[in-house]
Coordinates of C-alpha atoms in Angstrom, one line a residue:
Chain A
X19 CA 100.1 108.6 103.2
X20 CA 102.5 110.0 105.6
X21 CA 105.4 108.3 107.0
X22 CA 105.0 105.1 105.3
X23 CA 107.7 104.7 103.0
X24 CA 111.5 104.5 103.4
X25 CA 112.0 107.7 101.1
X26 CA 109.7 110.3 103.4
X27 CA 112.0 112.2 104.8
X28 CA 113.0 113.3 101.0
X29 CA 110.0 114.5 100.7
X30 CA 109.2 118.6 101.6
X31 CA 105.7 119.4 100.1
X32 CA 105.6 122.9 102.0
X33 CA 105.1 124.5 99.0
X34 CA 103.1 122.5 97.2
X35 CA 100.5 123.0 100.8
X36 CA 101.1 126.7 100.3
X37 CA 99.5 126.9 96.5
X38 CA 96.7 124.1 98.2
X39 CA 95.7 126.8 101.0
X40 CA 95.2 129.3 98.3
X41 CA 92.6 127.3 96.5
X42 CA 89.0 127.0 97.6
X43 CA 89.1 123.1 98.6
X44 CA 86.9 120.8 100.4
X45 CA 89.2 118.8 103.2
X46 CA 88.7 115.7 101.7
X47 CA 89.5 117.2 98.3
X48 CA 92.4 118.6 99.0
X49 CA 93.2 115.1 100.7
X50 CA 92.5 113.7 97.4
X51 CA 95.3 116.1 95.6
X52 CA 97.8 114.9 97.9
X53 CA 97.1 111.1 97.6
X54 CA 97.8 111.9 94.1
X55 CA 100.9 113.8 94.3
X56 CA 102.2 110.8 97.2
X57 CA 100.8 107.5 94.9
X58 CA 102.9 109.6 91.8
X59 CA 106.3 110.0 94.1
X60 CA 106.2 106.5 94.7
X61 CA 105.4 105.2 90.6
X62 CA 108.6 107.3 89.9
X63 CA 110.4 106.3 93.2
X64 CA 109.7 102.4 92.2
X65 CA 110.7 103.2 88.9
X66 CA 114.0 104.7 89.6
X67 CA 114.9 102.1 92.2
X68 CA 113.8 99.5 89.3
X69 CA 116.0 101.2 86.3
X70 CA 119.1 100.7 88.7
X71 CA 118.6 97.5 90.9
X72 CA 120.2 94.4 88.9
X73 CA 117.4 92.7 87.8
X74 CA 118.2 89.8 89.9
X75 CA 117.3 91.6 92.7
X76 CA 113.9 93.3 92.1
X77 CA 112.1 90.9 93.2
X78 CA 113.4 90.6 96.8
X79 CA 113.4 94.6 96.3
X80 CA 109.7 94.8 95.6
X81 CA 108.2 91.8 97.7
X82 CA 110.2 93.8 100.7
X83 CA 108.8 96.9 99.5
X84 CA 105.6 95.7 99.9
X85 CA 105.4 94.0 103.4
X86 CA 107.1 96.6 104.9
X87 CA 107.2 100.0 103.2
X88 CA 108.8 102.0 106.2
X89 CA 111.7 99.5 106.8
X90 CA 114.8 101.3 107.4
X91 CA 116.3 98.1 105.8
X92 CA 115.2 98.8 102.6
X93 CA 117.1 102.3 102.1
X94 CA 119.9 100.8 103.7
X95 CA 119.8 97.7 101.3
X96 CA 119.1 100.2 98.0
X97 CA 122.4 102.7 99.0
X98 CA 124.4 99.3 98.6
X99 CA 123.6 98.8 94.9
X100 CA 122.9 102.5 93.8
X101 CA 125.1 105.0 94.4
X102 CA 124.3 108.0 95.4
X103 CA 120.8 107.0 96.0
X104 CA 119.4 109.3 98.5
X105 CA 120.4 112.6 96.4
X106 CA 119.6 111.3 92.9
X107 CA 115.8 110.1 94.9
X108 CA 115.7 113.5 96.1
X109 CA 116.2 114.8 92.7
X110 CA 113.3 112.3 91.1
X111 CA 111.3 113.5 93.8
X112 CA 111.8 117.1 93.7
X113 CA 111.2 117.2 90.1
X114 CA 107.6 115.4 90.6
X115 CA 107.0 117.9 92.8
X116 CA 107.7 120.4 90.2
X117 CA 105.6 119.0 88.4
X118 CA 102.1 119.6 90.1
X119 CA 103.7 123.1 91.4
X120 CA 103.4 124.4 87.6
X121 CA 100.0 122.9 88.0
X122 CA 98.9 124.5 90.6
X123 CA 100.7 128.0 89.3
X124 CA 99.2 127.5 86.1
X125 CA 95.5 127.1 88.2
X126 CA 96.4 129.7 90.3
X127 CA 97.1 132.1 87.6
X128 CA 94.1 131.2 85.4
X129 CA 92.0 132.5 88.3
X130 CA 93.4 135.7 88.7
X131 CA 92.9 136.7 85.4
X132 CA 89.3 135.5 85.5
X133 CA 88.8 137.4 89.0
X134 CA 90.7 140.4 87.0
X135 CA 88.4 140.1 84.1
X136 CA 91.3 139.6 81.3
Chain B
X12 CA 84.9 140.0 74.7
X13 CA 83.4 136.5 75.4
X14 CA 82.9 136.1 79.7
X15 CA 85.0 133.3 80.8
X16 CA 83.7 130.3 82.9
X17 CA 85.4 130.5 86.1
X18 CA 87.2 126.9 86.4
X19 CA 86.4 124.9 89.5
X20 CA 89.5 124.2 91.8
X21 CA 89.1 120.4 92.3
X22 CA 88.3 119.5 89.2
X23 CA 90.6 121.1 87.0
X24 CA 93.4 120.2 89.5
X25 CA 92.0 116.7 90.0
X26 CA 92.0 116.0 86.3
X27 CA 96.1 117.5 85.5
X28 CA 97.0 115.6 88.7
X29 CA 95.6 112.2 88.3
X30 CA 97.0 112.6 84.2
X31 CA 100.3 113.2 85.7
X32 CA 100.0 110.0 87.9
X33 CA 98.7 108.0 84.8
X34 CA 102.0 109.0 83.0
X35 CA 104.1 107.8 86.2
X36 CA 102.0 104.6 86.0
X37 CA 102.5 104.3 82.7
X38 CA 106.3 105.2 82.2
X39 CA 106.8 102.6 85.3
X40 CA 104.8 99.1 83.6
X41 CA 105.6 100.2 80.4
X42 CA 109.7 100.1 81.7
X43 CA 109.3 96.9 84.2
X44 CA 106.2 94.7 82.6
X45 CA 108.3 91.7 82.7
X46 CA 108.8 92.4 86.7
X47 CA 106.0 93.5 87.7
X48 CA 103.9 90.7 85.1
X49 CA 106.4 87.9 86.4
X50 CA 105.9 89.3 90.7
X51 CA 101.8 89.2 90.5
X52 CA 101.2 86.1 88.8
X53 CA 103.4 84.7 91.3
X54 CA 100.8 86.0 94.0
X55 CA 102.5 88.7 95.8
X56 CA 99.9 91.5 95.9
X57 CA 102.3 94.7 95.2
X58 CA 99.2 96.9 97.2
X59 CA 102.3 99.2 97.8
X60 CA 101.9 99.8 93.9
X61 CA 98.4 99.5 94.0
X62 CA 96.8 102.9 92.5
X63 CA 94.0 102.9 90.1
X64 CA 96.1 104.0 87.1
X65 CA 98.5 101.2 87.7
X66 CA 95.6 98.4 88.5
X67 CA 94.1 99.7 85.5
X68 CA 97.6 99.1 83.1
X69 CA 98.6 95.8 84.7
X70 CA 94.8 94.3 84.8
X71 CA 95.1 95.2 80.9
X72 CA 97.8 93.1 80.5
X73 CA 97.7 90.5 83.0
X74 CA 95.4 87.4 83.0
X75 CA 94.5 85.1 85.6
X76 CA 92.1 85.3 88.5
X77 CA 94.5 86.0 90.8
X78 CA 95.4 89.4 89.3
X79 CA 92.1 91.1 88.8
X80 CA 91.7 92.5 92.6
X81 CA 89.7 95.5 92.7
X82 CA 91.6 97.2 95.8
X83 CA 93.9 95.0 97.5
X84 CA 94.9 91.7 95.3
X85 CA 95.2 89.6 98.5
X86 CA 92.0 90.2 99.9
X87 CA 90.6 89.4 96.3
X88 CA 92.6 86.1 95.8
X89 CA 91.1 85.5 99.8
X90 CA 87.7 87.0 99.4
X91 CA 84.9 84.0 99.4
X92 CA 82.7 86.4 96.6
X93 CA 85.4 85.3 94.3
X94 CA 83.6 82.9 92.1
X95 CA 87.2 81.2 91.2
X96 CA 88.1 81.0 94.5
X97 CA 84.4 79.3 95.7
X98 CA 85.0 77.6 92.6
X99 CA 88.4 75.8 93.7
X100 CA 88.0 75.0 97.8
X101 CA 88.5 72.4 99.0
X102 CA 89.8 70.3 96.0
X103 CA 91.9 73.5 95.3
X104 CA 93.9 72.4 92.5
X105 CA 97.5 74.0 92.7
X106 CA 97.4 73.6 88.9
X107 CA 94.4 75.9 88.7
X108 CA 95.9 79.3 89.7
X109 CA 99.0 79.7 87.2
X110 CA 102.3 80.0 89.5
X111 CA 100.2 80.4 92.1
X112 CA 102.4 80.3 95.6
X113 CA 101.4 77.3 97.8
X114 CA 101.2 79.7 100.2
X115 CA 98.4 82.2 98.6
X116 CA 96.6 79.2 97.9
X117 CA 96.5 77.7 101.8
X118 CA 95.1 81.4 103.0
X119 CA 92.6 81.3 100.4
X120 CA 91.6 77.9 101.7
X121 CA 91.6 78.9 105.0
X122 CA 89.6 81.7 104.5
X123 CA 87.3 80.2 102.7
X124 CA 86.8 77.8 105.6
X125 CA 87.1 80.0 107.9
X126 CA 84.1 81.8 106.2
X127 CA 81.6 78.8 106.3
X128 CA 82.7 78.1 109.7
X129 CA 82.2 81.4 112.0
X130 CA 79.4 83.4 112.6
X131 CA 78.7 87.0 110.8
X132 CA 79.4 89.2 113.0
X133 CA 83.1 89.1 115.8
X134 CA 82.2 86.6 118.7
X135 CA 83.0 84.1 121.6
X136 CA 82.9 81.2 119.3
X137 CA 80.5 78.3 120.4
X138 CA 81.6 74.4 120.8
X139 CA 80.8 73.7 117.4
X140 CA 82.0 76.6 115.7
X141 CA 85.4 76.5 118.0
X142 CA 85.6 72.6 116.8
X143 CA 85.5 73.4 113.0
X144 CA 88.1 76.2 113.6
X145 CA 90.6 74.3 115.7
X146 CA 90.3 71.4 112.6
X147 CA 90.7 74.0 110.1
X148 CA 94.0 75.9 111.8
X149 CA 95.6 72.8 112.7
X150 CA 94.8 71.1 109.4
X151 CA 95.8 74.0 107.3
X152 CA 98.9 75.8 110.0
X153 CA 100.1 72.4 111.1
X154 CA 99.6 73.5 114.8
X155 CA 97.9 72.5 117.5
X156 CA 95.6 75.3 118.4
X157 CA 92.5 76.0 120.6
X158 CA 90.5 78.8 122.3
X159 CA 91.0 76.2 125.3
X160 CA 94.3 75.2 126.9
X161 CA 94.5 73.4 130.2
X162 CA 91.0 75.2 131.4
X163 CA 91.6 78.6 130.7
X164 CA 90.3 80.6 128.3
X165 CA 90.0 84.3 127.2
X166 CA 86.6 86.6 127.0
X167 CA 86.9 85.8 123.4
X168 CA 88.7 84.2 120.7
X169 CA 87.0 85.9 117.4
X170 CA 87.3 89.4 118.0
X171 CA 88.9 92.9 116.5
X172 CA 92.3 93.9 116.8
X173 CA 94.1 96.7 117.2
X174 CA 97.8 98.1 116.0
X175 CA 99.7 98.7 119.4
X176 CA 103.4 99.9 119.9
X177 CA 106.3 98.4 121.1
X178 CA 107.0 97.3 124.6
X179 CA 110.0 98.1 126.6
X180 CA 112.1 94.7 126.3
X181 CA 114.5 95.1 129.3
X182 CA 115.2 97.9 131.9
X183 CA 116.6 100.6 129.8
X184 CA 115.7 99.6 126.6
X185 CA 114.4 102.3 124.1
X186 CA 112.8 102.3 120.7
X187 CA 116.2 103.0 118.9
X188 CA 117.1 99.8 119.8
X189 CA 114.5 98.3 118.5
X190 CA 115.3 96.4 114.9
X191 CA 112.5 97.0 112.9
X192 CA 109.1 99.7 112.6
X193 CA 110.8 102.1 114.7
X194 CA 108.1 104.3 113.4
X195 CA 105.5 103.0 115.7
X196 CA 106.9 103.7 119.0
X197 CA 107.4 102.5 121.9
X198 CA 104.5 102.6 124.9
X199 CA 105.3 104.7 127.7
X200 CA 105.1 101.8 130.2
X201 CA 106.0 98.6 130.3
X202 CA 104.0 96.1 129.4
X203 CA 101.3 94.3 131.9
X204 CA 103.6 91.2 132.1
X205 CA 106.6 93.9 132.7
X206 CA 109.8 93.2 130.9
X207 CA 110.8 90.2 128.7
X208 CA 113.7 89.9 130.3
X209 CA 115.2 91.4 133.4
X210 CA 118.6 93.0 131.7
X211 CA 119.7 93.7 128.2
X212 CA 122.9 91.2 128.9
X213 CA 120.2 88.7 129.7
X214 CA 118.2 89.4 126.4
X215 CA 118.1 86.8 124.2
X216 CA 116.7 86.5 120.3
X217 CA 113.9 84.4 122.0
X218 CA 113.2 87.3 123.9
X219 CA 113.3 89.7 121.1
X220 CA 110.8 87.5 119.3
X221 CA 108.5 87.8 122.1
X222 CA 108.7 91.2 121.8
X223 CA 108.6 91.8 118.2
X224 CA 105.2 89.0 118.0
X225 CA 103.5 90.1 121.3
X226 CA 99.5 90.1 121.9
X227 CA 97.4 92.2 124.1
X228 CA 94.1 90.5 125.5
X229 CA 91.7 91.7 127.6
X230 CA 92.9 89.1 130.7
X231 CA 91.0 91.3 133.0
X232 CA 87.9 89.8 131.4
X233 CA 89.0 86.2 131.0
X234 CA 86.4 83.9 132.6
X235 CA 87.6 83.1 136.8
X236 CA 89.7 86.4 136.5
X237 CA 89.1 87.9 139.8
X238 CA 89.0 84.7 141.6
X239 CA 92.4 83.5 140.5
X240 CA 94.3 86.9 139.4
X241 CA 97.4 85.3 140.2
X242 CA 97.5 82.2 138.8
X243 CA 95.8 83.4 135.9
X244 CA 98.4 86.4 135.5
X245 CA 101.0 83.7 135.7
X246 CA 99.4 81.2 133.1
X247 CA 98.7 84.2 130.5
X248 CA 102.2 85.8 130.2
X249 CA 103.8 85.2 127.6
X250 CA 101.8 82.3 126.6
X251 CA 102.2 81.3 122.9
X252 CA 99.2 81.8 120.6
X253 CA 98.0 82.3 117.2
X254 CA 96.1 84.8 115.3
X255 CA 94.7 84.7 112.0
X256 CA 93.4 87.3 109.6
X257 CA 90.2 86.1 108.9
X258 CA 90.0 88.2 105.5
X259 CA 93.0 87.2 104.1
X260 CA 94.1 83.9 105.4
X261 CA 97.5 85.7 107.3
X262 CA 98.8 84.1 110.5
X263 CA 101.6 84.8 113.1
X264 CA 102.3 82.9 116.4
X265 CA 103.0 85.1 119.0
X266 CA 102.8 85.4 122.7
X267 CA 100.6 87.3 125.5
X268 CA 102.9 90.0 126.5
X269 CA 100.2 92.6 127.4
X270 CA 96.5 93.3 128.8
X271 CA 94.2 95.2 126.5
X272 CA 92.6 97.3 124.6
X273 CA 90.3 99.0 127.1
X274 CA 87.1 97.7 126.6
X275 CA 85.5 100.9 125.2
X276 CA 87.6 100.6 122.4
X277 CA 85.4 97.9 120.9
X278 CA 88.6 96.2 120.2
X279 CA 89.4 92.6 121.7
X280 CA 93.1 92.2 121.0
X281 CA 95.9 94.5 119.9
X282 CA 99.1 93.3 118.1
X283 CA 102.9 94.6 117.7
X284 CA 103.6 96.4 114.8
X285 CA 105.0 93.1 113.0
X286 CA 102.4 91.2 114.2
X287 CA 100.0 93.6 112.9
X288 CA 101.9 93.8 109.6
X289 CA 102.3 89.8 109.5
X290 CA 98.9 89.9 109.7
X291 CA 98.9 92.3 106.4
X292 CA 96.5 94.6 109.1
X293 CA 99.2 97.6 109.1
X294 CA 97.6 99.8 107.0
X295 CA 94.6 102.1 106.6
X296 CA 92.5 101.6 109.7
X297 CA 94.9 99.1 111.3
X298 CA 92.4 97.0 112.6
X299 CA 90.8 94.1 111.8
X300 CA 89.0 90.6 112.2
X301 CA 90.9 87.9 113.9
X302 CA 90.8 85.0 115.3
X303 CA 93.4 84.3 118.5
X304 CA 93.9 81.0 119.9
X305 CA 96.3 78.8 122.1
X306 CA 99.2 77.2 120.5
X307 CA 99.5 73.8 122.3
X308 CA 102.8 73.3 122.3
X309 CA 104.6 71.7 125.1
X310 CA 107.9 71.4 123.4
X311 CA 108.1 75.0 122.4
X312 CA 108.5 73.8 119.3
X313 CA 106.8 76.1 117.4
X314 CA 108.1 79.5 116.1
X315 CA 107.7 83.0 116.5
X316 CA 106.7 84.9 113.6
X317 CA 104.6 84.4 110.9
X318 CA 103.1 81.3 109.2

């Protein structure tokens, strides 16, 4: 999933790799965690960039969007009708990512009580 | 006090993370049905979007053969299992597939063609076969296209290809000044034709199509090779040709603007990143099933890019 869209580099799953490394994962399981957390950035990206495109133009948006995901045009093309677009993205994304970092506390936390034995 | 059951990682992570991406599915068709309803029944596959949650939502509420694509709609709509689509070729009916695009329903015609007409497995196609496929392209392209041109031909013309990087354009050039897929990089060397042009004041938009729609082939294994490198080497660059996804009906025309992939790569051919994505093979794996033949055309009066 890496580097293929034009919002990556608003992306910082550090943390959310930090809580994975304390759980006992297979690779490919822990792969599977991350496509989810990527394919739900990119629902909520589309449907951000959707809410504030004028209609007229979602559909050159998202046919765009879908030949060429990593275009530099596309950002360049969105910052033209949204303003602000690459901190209020930033802000969508972040709080996605907020979103599966309470999961993974929550996860985390139920498993110390059971290794305490509360 | 009752023992608790220790909770597996994966699963219980698994399940909260895939509801959380249900509820972005959700929240996005639930806000954009008319858009995303109205974009897919006009044929365009949306794979960017393509996650089970939202194939499971939109299949729900869309109709239509062309919408019920298991993994990628395109390869669905282009995939000769589909009873509609073996249903519909050749007398494909436009009328049949609701605002269908003409253009969805040529690749699914030509793939389904395509299909009857080449063998199994990735080959050097035989007379016959390379007579049914040059009807087929130039019937369904509007080209003039063969594995043969003027006596040459290469090792093959059904093979696998390969995503490659950009080529250096002109002495000095450098991937920044490259327009488009920056991301894929540019190969250390030039390539084995050397530069498109011999200055960037000389580089023209022809040039930069040449680039951006160039072809490896394997010329070092083209038949009479060794006993005409330099002819041969001269015929071959930048030569105008034509590859088509064989899966999913996509096409580009393009030129020969380098030698490879090494052989041990089991790949025949390897394409620019715009190639590659023309030919819808720039994801996953990037690699796929093509066919690659010569564009006849004298005239240069067909364009680079994709069909």
């Amino acid at each position: 999933m890496t580097d293929r869209y034009f919002y990556q580099h608003l992306i910082d799953l550090n943390e959310i790799h930090n809580l994975l490394n304390q759980v006992e994962l297979e690779e490919s399981e822990r792969q599977k965690l991350l496509d989810t957390i990527h394919h739900t950035i990119h629902l909520e990206v589309v449907k951000f960039v959707l809410d504030e495109l004028p209609k007229d133009q979602h559909h050159e948006f998202l046919a765009t969007y879908d030949k060429r995901p990593t275009d530099n045009g596309i950002i360049v093309f969105l910052r033209r009708s949204i303003t602000n677009l690459d901190h209020r993205l930033q802000h969508i994304i972040h709080q996605v990512v907020s979103d599966f970092k309470d999961t993974l506390h929550d996860y985390l936390r139920s498993s110390e009580e059971y290794l305490a034995g509360i | 006090m009752p023992k608790k059951k220790k909770i597996s990682g994966f699963s219980y992570l698994d399940k909260r993370f895939v509801a959380r991406h249900k509820k972005a599915a959700q929240k996005l068709i639930e806000a954009h049905r008319p858009t995303i309803d109205h974009v897919l029944k006009a044929g365009q596959p949306l794979k960017q979007l393509q996650t089970e949650s939202f194939k499971l939502l939109t299949a729900s509420a869309i109709s239509g053969a062309l919408l019920l694509a298991p993994m990628n709609p395109l390869a669905k709509l282009t995939t000769p299992t589909n009873e509609n689509v073996l249903n519909i070729e050749p007398q494909l009916n436009k009328d049949d597939i609701p605002e269908a695009k003409p253009d969805a329903i040529r690749k699914t015609l030509i793939v389904r063609q395509l299909t009857d007409a080449l063998p199994t497995k990735v080959q050097k196609l035989n007379s016959s076969q390379r007579e049914q496929v040059d009807r087929i392209i130039n019937q369904r392209l509007q080209i003039s296209a063969s594995s043969n041109l003027d006596g040459h031909e290469l090792n093959t013309d059904y093979g696998y290809i390969g995503y490659e990087q950009h080529l250096f354009r002109y002495p000095g050039d450098s991937i920044a000044d490259h327009d488009e897929m920056r991301l894929a990089g540019i190969a250390p060397k030039r390539g084995a034709f050397g530069y498109f042009t011999s200055s960037r004041t000389s580089f023209s938009e022809q040039d930069k199509l040449k680039e951006k729609y160039y072809f490896a082939v394997q010329t070092f294994k083209a038949p009479g090779w060794r006993e005409n490198v330099y002819q041969l080497k001269e015929w071959f660059k930048f030569r105008k040709v034509v590859a088509i996804n064989t899966k999913t009906g996509d096409a580009v025309v393009g030129v020969i603007g380098d030698a490879g992939p090494a052989v041990w790569t089991g790949k025949q051919f390897g394409g620019s990143p715009e190639a590659m994505a023309a030919l819808n093979l720039d994801k996953g794996s990037r690699k796929g099933e093509v066919l690659l033949l010569f564009v006849n055309d004298p005239n240069n009066e067909v364009a680079l890019g994709p069909l």
